[in-house]
Coordinates of C-alpha atoms and ligand atoms in Angstrom, one line a residue:
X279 CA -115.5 54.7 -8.0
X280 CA -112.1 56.0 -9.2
X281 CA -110.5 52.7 -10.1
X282 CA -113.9 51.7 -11.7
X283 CA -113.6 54.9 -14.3
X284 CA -110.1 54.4 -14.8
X285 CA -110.7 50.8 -15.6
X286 CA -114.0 52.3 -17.9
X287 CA -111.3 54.6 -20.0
X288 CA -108.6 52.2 -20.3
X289 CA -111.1 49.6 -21.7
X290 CA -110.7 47.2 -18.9
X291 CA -113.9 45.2 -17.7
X292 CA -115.7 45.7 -14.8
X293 CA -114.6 42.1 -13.9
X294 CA -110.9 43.2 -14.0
X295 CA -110.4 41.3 -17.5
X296 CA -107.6 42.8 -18.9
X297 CA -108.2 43.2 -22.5
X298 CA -104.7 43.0 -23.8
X299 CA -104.8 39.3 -22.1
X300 CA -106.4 36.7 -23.7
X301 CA -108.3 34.0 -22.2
X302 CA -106.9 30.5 -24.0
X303 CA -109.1 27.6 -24.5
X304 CA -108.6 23.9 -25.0
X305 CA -110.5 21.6 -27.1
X306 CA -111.9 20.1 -23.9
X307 CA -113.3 23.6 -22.9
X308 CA -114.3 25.3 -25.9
X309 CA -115.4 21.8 -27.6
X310 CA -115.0 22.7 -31.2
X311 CA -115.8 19.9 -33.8
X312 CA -112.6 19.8 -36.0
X313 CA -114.4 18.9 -38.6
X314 CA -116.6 21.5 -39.0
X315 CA -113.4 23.6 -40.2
X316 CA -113.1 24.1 -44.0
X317 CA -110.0 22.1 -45.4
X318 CA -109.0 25.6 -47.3
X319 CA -109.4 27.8 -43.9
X320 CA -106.8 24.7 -42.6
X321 CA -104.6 26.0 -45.7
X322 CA -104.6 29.0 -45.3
X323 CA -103.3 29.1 -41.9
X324 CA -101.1 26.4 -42.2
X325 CA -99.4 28.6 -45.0
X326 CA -99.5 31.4 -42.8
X327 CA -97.9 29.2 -40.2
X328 CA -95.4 28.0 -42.0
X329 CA -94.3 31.3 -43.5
X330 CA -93.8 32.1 -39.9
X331 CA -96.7 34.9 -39.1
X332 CA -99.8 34.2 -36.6
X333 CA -102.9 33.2 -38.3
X334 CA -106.7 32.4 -37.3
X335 CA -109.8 31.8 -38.0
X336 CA -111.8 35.1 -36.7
X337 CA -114.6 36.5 -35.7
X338 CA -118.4 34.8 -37.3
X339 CA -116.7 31.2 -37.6
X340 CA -115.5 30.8 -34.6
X341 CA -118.9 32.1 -33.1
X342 CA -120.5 29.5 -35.0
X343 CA -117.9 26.9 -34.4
X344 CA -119.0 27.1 -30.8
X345 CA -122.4 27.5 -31.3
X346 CA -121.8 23.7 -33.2
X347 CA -123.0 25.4 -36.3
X348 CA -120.9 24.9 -39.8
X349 CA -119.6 28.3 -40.8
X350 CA -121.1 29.6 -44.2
X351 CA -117.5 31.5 -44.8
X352 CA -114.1 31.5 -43.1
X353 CA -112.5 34.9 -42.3
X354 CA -109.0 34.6 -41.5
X355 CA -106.9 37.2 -39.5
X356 CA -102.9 37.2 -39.2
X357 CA -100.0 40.1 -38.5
X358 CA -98.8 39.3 -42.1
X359 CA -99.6 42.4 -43.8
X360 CA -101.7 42.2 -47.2
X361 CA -98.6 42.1 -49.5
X362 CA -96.8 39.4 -47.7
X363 CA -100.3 37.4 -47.7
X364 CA -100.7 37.7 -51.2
X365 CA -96.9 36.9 -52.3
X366 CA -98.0 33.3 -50.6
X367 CA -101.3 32.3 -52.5
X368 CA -101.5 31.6 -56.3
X369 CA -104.6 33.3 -56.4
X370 CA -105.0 36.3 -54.0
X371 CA -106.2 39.7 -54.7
X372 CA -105.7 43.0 -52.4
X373 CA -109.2 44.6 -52.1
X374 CA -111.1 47.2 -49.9
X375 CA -111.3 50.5 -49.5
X376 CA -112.3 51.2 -45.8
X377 CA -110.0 48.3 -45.0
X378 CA -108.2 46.6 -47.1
X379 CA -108.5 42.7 -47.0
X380 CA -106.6 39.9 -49.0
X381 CA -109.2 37.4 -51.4
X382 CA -107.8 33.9 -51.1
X383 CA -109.3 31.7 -54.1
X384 CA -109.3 28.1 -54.2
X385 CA -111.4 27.0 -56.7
X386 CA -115.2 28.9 -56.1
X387 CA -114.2 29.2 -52.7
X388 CA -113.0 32.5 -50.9
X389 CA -111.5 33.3 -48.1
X390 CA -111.2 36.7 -46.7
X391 CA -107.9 37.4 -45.1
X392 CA -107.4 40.7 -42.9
X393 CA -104.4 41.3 -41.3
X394 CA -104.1 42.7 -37.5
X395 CA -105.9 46.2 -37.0
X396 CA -104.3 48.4 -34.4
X397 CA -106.3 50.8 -32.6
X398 CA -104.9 53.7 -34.6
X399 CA -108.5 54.8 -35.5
X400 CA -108.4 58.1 -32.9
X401 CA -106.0 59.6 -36.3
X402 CA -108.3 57.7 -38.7
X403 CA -110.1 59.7 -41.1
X404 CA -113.5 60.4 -40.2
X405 CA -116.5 62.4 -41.5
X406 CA -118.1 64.8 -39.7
X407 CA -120.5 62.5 -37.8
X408 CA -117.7 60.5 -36.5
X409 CA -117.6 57.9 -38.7
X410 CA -114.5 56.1 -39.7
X411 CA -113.9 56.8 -43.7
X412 CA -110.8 54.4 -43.8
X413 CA -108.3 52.6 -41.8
X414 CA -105.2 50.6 -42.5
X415 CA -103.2 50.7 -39.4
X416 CA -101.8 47.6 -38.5
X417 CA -101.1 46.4 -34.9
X418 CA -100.8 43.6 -32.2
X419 CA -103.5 41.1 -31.6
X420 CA -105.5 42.4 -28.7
X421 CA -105.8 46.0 -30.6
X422 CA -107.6 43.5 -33.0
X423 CA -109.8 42.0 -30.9
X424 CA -110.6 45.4 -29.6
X425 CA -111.4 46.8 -32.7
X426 CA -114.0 44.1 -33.5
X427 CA -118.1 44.9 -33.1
X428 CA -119.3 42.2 -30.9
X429 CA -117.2 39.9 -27.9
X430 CA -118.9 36.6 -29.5
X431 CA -117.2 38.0 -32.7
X432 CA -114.1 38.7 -31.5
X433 CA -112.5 35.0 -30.7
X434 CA -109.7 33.6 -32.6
X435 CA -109.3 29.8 -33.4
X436 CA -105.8 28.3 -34.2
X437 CA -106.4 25.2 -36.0
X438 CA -103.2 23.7 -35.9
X439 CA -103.1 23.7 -31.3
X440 CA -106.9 23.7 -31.6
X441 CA -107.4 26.7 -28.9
X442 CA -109.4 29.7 -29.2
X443 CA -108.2 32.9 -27.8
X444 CA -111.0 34.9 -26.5
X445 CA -109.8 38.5 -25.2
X446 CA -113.3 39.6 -24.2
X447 CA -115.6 37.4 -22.4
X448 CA -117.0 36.1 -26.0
X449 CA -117.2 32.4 -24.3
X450 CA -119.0 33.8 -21.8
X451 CA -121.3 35.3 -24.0
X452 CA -121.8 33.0 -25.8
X453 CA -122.8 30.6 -23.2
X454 CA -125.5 33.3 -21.7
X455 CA -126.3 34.2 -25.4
X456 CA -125.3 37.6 -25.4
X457 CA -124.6 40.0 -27.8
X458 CA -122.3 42.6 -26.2
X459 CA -120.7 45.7 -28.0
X460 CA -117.0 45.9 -27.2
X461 CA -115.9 49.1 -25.7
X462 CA -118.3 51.7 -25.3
X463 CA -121.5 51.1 -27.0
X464 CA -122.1 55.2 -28.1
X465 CA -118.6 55.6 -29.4
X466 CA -118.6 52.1 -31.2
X467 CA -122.1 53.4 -33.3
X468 CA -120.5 56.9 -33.9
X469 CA -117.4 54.8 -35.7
X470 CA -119.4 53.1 -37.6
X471 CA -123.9 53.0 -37.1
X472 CA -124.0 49.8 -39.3
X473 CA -123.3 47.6 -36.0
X474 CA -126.6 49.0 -34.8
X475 CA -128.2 46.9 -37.5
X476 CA -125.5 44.5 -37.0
X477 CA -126.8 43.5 -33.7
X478 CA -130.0 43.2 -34.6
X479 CA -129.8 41.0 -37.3
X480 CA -127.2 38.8 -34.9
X481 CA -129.9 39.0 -31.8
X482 CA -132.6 37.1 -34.2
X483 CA -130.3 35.2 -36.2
X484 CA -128.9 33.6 -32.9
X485 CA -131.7 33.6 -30.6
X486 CA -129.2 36.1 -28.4
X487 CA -130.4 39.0 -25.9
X488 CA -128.9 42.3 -26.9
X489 CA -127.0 43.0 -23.4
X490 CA -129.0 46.9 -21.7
X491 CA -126.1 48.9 -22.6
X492 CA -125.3 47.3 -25.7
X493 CA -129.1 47.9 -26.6
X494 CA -129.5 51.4 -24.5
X495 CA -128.3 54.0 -27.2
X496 CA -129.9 52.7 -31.0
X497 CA -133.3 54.1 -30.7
X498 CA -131.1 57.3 -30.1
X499 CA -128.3 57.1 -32.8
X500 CA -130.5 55.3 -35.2
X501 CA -130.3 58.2 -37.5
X502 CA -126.7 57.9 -37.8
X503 CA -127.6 55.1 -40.3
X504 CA -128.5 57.9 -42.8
X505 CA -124.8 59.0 -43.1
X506 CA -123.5 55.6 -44.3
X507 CA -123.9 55.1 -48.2
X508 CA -126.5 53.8 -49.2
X509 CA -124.6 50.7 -50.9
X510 CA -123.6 49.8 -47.4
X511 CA -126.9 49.7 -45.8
X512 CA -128.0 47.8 -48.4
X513 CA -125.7 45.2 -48.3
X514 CA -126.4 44.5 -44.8
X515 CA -130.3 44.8 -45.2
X516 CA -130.2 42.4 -47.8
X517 CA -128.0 39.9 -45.4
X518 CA -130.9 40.8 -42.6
X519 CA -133.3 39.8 -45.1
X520 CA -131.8 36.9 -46.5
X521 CA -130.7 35.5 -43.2
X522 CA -133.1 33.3 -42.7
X523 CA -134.9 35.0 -40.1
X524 CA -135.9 37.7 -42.0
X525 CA -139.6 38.0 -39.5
X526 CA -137.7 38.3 -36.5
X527 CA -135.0 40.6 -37.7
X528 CA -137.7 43.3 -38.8
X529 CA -139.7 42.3 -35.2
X530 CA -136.3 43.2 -33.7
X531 CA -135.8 46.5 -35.6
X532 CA -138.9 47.9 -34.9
X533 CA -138.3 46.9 -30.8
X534 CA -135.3 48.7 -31.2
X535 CA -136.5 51.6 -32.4
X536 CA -134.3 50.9 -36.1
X537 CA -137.4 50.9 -38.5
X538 CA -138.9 54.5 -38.3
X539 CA -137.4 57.2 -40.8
X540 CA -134.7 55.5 -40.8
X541 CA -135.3 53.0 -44.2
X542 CA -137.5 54.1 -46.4
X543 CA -138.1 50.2 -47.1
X544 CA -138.5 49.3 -43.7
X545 CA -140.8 52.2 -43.5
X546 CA -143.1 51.0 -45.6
X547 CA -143.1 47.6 -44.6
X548 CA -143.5 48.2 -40.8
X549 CA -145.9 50.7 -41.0
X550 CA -148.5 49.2 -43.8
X551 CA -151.3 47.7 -42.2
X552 CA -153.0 46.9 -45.2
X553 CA -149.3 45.2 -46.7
X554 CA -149.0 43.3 -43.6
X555 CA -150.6 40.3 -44.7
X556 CA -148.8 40.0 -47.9
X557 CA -145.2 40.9 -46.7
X558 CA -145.5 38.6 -43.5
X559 CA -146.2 35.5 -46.3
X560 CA -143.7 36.9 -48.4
X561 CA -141.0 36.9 -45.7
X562 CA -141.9 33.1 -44.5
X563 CA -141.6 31.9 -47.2
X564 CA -138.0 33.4 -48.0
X565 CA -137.0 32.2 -44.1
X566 CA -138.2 28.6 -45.2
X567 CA -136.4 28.7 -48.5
X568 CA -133.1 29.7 -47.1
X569 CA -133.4 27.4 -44.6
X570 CA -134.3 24.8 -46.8
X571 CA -131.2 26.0 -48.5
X572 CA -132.8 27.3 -51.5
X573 CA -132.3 30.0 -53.5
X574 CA -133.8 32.9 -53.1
X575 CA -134.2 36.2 -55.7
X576 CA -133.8 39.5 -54.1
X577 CA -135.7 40.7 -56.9
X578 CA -138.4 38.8 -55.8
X579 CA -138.2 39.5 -52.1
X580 CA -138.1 43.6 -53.1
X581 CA -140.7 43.3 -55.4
X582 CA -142.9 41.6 -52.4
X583 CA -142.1 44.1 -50.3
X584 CA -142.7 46.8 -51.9
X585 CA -146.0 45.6 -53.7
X586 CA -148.7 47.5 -52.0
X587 CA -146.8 50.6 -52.3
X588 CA -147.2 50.0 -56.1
X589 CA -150.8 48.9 -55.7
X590 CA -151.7 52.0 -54.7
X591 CA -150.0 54.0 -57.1
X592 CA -151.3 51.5 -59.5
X593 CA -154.8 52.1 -58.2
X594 CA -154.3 56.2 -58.2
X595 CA -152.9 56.3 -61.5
X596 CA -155.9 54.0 -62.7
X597 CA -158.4 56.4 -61.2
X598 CA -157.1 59.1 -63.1
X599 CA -158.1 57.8 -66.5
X600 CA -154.7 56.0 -67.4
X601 CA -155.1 52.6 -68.9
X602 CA -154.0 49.4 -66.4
X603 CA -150.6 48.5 -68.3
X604 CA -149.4 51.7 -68.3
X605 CA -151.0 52.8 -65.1
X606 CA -148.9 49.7 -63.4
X607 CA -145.3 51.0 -65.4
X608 CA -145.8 54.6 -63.5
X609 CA -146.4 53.0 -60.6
X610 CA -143.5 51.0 -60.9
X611 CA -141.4 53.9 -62.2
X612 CA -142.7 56.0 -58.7
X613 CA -141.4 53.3 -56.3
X614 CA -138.2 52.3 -58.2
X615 CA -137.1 55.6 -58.2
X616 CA -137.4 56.8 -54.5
X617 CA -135.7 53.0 -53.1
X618 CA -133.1 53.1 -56.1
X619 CA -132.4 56.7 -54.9
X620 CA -132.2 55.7 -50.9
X621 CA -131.5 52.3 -50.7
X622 CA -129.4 51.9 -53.8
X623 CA -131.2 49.4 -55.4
X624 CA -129.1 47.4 -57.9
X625 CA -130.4 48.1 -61.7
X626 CA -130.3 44.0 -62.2
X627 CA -132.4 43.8 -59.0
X628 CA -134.8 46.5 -59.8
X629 CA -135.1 44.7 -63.4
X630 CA -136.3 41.8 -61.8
X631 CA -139.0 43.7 -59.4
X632 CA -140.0 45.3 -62.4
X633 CA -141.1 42.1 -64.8
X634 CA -142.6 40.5 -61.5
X635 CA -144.8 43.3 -61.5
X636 CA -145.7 43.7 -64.8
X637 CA -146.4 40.2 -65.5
X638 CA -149.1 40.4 -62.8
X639 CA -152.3 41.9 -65.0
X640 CA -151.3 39.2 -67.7
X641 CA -152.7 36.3 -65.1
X642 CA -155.5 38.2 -65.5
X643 CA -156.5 37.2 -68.7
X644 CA -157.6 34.2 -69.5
X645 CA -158.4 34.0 -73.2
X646 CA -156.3 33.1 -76.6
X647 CA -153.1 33.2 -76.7
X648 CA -152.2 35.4 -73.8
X649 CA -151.3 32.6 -71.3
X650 CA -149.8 30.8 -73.3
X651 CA -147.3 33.5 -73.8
X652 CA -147.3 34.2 -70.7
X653 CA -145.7 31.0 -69.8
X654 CA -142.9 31.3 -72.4
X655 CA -142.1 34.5 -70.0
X656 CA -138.2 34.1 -69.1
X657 CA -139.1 35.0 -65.5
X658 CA -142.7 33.3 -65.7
X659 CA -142.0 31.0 -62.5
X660 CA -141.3 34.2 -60.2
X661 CA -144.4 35.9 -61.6
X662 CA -146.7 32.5 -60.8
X663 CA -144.9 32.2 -57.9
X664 CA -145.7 36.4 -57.0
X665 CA -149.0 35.7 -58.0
X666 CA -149.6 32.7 -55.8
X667 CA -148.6 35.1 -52.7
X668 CA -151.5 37.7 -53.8
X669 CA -154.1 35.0 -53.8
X670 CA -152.8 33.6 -50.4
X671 CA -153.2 37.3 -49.0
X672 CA -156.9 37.6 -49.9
X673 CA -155.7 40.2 -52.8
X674 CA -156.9 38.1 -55.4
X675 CA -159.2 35.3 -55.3
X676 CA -158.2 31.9 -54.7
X677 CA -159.4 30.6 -57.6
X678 CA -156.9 32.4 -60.2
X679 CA -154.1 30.9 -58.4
X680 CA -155.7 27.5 -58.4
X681 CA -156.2 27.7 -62.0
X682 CA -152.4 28.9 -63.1
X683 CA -151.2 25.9 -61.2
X684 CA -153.6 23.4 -63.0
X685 CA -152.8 25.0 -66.5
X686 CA -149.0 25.5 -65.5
X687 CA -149.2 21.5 -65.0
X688 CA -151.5 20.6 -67.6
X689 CA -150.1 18.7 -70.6
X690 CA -151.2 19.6 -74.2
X691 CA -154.5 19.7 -75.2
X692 CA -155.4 19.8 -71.2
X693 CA -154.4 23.4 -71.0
X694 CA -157.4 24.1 -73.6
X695 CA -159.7 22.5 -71.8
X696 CA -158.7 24.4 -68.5
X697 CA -159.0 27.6 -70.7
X698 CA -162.5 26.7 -72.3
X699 CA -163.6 25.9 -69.0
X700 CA -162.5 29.1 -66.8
X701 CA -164.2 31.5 -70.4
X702 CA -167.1 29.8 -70.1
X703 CA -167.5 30.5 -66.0
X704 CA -166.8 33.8 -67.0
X705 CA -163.8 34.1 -65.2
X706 CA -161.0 34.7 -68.2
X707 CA -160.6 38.0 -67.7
X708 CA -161.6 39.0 -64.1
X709 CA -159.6 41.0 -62.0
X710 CA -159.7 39.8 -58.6
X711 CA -158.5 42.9 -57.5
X712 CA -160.7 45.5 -55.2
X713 CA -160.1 48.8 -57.0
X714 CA -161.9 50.0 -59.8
X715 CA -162.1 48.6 -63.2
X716 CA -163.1 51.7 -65.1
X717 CA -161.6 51.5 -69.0
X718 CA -159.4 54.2 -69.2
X719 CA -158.8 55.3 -73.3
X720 CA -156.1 53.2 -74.8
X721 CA -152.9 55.2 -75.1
X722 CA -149.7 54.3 -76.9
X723 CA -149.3 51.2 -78.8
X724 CA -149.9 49.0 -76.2
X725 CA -153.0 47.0 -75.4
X726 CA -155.5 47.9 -72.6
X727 CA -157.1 45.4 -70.6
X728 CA -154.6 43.6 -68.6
X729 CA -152.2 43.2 -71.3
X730 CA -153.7 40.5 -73.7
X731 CA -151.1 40.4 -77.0
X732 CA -148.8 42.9 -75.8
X733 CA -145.3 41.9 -77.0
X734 CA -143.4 39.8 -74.8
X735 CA -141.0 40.4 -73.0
X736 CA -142.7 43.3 -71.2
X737 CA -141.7 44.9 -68.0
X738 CA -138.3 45.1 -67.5
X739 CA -137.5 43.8 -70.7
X740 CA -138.4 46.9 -72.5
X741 CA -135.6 48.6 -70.5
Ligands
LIG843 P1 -122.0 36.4 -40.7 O1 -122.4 35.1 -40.2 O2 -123.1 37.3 -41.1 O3 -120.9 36.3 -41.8 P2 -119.8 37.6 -39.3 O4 -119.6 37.9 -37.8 O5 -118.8 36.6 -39.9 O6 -121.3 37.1 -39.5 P3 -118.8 39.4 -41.2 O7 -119.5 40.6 -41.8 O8 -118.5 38.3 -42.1 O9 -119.8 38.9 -40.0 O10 -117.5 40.0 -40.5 C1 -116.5 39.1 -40.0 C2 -116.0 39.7 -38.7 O11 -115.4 41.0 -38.9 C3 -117.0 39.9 -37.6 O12 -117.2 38.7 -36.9 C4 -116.4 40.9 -36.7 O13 -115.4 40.4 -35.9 C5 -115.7 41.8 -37.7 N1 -116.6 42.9 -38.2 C6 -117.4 42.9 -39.3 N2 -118.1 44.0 -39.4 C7 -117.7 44.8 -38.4 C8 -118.0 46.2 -38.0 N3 -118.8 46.9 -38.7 N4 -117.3 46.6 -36.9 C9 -116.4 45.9 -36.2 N5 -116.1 44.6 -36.6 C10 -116.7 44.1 -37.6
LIG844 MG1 -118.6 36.1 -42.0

C-alpha cells in the first residue's frame, strides 16, 4: 500500500514503468510506414541531427503514424533551445507566449518545433485556478514526455534509426485504444482544463475509450473551462468541429458532462430540441465534407449552428411590429453579440454568419429582379447552400429549394421561364416559414417584404 503511494507521487506506474525510462521500439515492433513521413519533418531532424542535438517527431504524428494514418502536421521536439533552432533554418520564426515554439517554413509548409520542457511548472506562473499562465523551462527528455496531455501523444519517432521511444505505455494504448491522461488526471485539468476537451475530441476522432480515471473528474472540473480565454477555447472548438467527426465529438461532450453552462454554443446546440434537426444535417454534412477533403467555412458551420437561436429572435422581433429585414439584423445583432462576447468569435467569421443570414428572406422572393441579384451575391453559394439545409429540415418547404437549384442551373432565357412559372403558382413570394407574416410598417430606407431591391451587398456587407 505504501510502495504503491510512493510509486503514485513519484509518477511511477502501477505496472512499475519507470517514467524516466523509455521503452524503444523497432520498425518490426512499432511498424511505422517510412513513407508516411513528410520529406521536410526528415529535414528538419536530419538538421537537428547533424548540428549535433536530439530531435523527433512528437506527439499527434507519431500517434497517427501508428495508427497507419498520414499525419496532417509534423511537430518536432529537440533539447536545442529555440535560438539555436532558428540560427539553423532560412526561414524560422520564435513564437508563443505560453510556450514558446520555433515555425520552420519550407515553402507553404510549417513545422512546429518545441524544444524539451522540463517539469519546472511547480514555479511556473499560474493564476489563481491553477492554471499554468507560461512556461519556458527547458529540461531532459522524459520531463518532456511527462509534461505531455495524453500517453498515445507522448511517443517520439527518430527517423533517421527508425525507433519510437515511448516513456508511458502510449503503444499500449494505442493498441487497446485508450486515451489516458498522464500523471494525475485532477492536477493535469487544474494546469490546464483545455485537455478536458482535448480528450474528447481525441475519444471520437480515434474511435478511443477515455480510460475511468482519465474520464472520472470532467463532469466535475468542467467549469474550469470558463477561466481559459476565450480565444483558446475557441480554437479548440473549432478543431472539434472541424475534425471530421464533429456528431460524435458533441455526443461525447454531452456524455461527459462538457456541454452544460459550460459553452454558450454548445448550449444552445445540445439543448434545442426544436434546432436539432437542422444542426444534426448541418454537422453531417461538414463531417462528410472534411472527409471528402473539402473545404469547409466556419462561417457557415456558426451560422448553422446558431440559426434557430436567430429564428426566434427573428420571429420575436417580427411579432413586435418590426419589419422582416430589419427584424432578421437585430436578431442577428442579439446572437452575434453574446457568442462574439464568450466564445470570441472572429469579426471575419461573424461577417460571414451574418450575410448567410441575411441573404435568407431574399430566396423568398421570387419576382423581378430580386433573384437575379441575388445570384450576383459574393457569398450567394453559401446562402443556396444554407438554404438547402432549411428545406432539408422541414423549415421551409421543399419546393423553394427545388426551385433555386433549377434556376441556379438554368441557362438564359430558362431562368424566366422558371420565374414565370413559380409567379403564376403563386409561390414567388411565399415564406415557407411557420411564424407569422403580419406587415409590420416600413422603417428606414430599406424595403419590407423579404428584401425585394434592397441594395446589394446586404448583411455583412453593410458593416
Ligand atoms: P492533432 O491531430 O489535433 O494535431 P495533436 O496531438 O498533434 O493532434 P497538437 O495540438 O498539434 O495535437 O499538439 C501536439 C502535441 O503537443 C500533442 O500531441 C501533445 O503531446 C502536446 N500537447 C498539445 N496540447 C497539449 C496540452 N494542452 N497539454 C499537454 N500537452 C499538449
Ligand atoms: Mg498536431
Amino acid at each position: 500500500m505504501i510502495k504503491k503511494f510512493i510509486r503514485k507521487i513519484l509518477g511511477v506506474k502501477d505496472d512499475g514503468r519507470d517514467p524516466t525510462q523509455a521503452v524503444i521500439l523497432g520498425p518490426d515492433e512499432h511498424k511505422i510506414d517510412p513513407r508516411l513521413v513528410s520529406s521536410n519533418a526528415i529535414k528538419v531532424t536530419q538538421t537537428l541531427q547533424e548540428a549535433g542535438f536530439e530531435a523527433f517527431v512528437v506527439g499527434g504524428a507519431v500517434r497517427d503514424l501508428l495508427l497507419g494514418v498520414k499525419p496532417k502536421d509534423f511537430d518536432i521536439a529537440t533539447n536545442a533551445t529555440p535560438e539555436q533552432v532558428k540560427r539553423l533554418f532560412r526561414r524560422a520564426f520564435i513564437i508563443g507566449r505560453r510556450f514558446q515554439i520555433v515555425h520552420v517554413m519550407f515553402g507553404q509548409d510549417l513545422l512546429e518545433v518545441t524544444t524539451f520542457r522540463g517539469n519546472g511548472s511547480d514555479n511556473a506562473p499560474k493564476d489563481e485556478h491553477g492554471r499554468v499562465l507560461r512556461d519556458n523551462n527547458f529540461g531532459p527528455q522524459h520531463e518532456d514526455a511527462a509534461r505531455r496531455d495524453f500517453t498515445i501523444n507522448a511517443m517520439y519517432y527518430d527517423p533517421a534509426t527508425q525507433t519510437v521511444l515511448d516513456y508511458h505505455g502510449g503503444i499500449e494504448d494505442i493498441r487497446a485504444k485508450l486515451l489516458r491522461i498522464i500523471g494525475m488526471p485532477e492536477a493535469r485539468y487544474r494546469e490546464d482544463p483545455v485537455r478536458m476537451l482535448r480528450v474528447v475530441r481525441f475519444a471520437a476522432k480515434l474511435g478511443f475509450t477515455i480510460e475511468p480515471t482519465t474520464r472520472a473528474p470532467i463532469p466535475v472540473m468542467a467549469p474550469l473551462i470558463d477561466n481559459v480565454p476565450a480565444a483558446r477555447v475557441f480554437d479548440e472548438m473549432l478543431k472539434l468541429l472541424l475534425s471530421g467527426h464533429a456528431l460524435a465529438c458533441l455526443k461525447e461532450l454531452r456524455s461527459a458532462g462538457l456541454h452544460h453552462g459550460l459553452l454558450p454554443l454548445l448550449d444552445v446546440v445540445l439543448e434545442q430540441p426544436i434546432g436539432m434537426k437542422f444542426v444534426t444535417l448541418a454537422l453531417e454534412s461538414t463531417d462528410s465534407r472534411v472527409k471528402a477533403g473539402k473545404g469547409v467555412s466556419p462561417g457557415f458551420l456558426f451560422a448553422s449552428l446558431l440559426w434557430h437561436q436567430v429564428l426566434e429572435k427573428w420571429n420575436a422581433y417580427r411579432a413586435a411590429g418590426e419589419a422582416p429585414i430589419p427584424a432578421l439584423h437585430l436578431a442577428a445583432d442579439d446572437v452575434l453579440d453574446t457568442q462574439t462576447e464568450n466564445l470570441a468569435l472572429q469579426r471575419r467569421i461573424a461577417t460571414d454568419m451574418r450575410d448567410i443570414w441575411a441573404m435568407q428572406p431574399r430566396f423568398e422572393r421570387r419576382t423581378g429582379k430580386a433573384p437575379f441579384k441575388l445570384l450576383e451575391h459574393p457569398r450567394f453559394r453559401a446562402g443556396y447552400d444554407f438554404l438547402l439545409l432549411r428545406c432539408e429540415s422541414g423549415e421551409l418547404p421543399g419546393e423553394i429549394g427545388e426551385w433555386w437549384t433549377a434556376f441556379y442551373d438554368a441557362e438564359g432565357g430558362e431562368r424566366e421561364q422558371l420565374l414565370a412559372a413559380a409567379n403564376s403558382r403563386g409561390e414567388a413570394g411565399r415564406s415557407g416559414e411557420p411564424a407569422k407574416r403580419k406587415r409590420a410598417p416600413r422603417r428606414g430606407p430599406r424595403k419590407g417584404g423579404g428584401g425585394e431591391g434592397a441594395p446589394a451587398p446586404q448583411g455583412g456587407g453593410e458593416e
